Amino acid sequence: MTALPTGPAALDPGDQRRALLERLLATGRGTAAPLDTIPRAPRQGPLPLSFAQQRLWLLENLRPGTAEYVVPIGWRLDGPLDVPALRRALDALLQRHEVLRTRYQECDSVPGQLPLPAGELDFTLVDLGEPDQDLGERRLAELVDAQARTPFDLGGRGPVRAELVRFTDQHHVLLLIFHHIAFDGASAGLLARELDQLYRTFTEGDGRLPAAPAIQYGDFASWQRRPGAEAALAGHLAYWREQLAGAEALELAADRPRPAVFDPAGALHAFTVPAALARSLAEFGRSRGATPFMVLLAAFQLLLARHAGRTDVTVGSPVAGRTRAEVRELIGFF
């Protein structure tokens, strides 16, 4: 790639990006091959796992019976709630997204996914009937914790279950619990939008469902495993092996040694960045053509480097992985 100018005569960050884009377009004009589309895969038998799913399948089988990859999501629903309409909306989600009604099994020692016919979601209604708000909140926290600690049987029932907690007629909490093999962070926003739309359809509309996605997650997994795909994957792996050559795990000071046996216990530490500092960070990034994420990641790497006593620190971050237009409206693990 041709280097951009630097020094006093350099372009500002916006001009740099435009110039780089123009050069890339100029060098690639007339040479790009049309993108292939993801076709529908036949459903005569189990479909292959995607690369991401295979990773989780392996981890689940290394440590069976754990709840490390259980993903609980909850919403407070204030106001009158039409419970039958909510259940219909949840069942419609299963009908729309095959990955939420899929079993994961081995066939001839090869893991695969077996989509099931649309049916009813595993749904539980818990009526707390608790007038004391503080006591009710404690009981809710216990329910959430119990759900988060309850593993899934991937070879049996589907990778999602629902629990509706009723405080009063005007106050409910909906818990949806997923296994990560069928759900990721980017799926959460899509889920909220579709559930809201479907609930309104069954309470205010004529009950007609929106059009189903053109493809399903199993089609994406089959496309990812298509003949010839491994050659392209080999190039990506070679690139990242070169980029990460020599990377080592950081040895950070801790108040106790790591256990000899793997222990998934951990915690979240939440904190608030003051508004004035957040504005300063955003302005600092804009002045250098960097996003707030890039600025905060650099600060985090500096912190790690200081505590580890090293100047070369490698940090991985999760990405949505939805680089194909066909999969952006799919619930699943990308």
C-alpha angles and dihedrals in degrees: 000000000000112000118242119236118270135190131050093330094051121126120251115261094264093051090046092056092047092049092049091049092050091051093049091049092047095050093046099041112128094003103081116106118221114265116253117237126232108252128207110267122224115258100212092119144348117329121225122260119250116245090258092049092048089056092054092043089056093048092048091053093047090055107022121188096029128124098216093123099042110124115200120192126183140187131190110227112202121189132030113336127205098213096187090052090049091052091049089051091051092048089049089055089057090049092051097044114048093189090070091060099043130118122210117219142154120251116187088347091304118114116232141163124246115198114215128212116271114273142140123317119244095261131177127185116206116190109200094178086191116156092184104086096200093050090045092053091050091051090048090052089052091051092049091048092049092051092047090053096047111097126217127242097225092189093052124034124016125280095257138062133175134215124187114201115201120203097164137335087274100042127057136154119213115206119193115186120196137179111237091234087076103028141045140177094273089053091063096071092045090049093052093050095047095044091051091048094047094047090052089048092057095042103036108013138060095272095251111143124228118253114287120244114278091237136017133227091260089059090054091049091049091048090049089054095045120135111279095021092106091065091058090044091053090061092052091048092049090052094051093043088057093045093049098039110135095014112147135191113262118246104216123186112253137178091242137020121262112260118255090236120058113263119186093201112131143135144220123244112204123194138163124236109217113249094241092052091046090053091049092051092049091049091047089054094047091052089058100036093254132131122234088253091058092049094048092045090053090050091049091051090051090052092051091046091053094051094042095044092231135119098205111067125170118203126182123206131190119250131193093246092205098131094146121079091219094063101045093094095044127103109223147096110294 
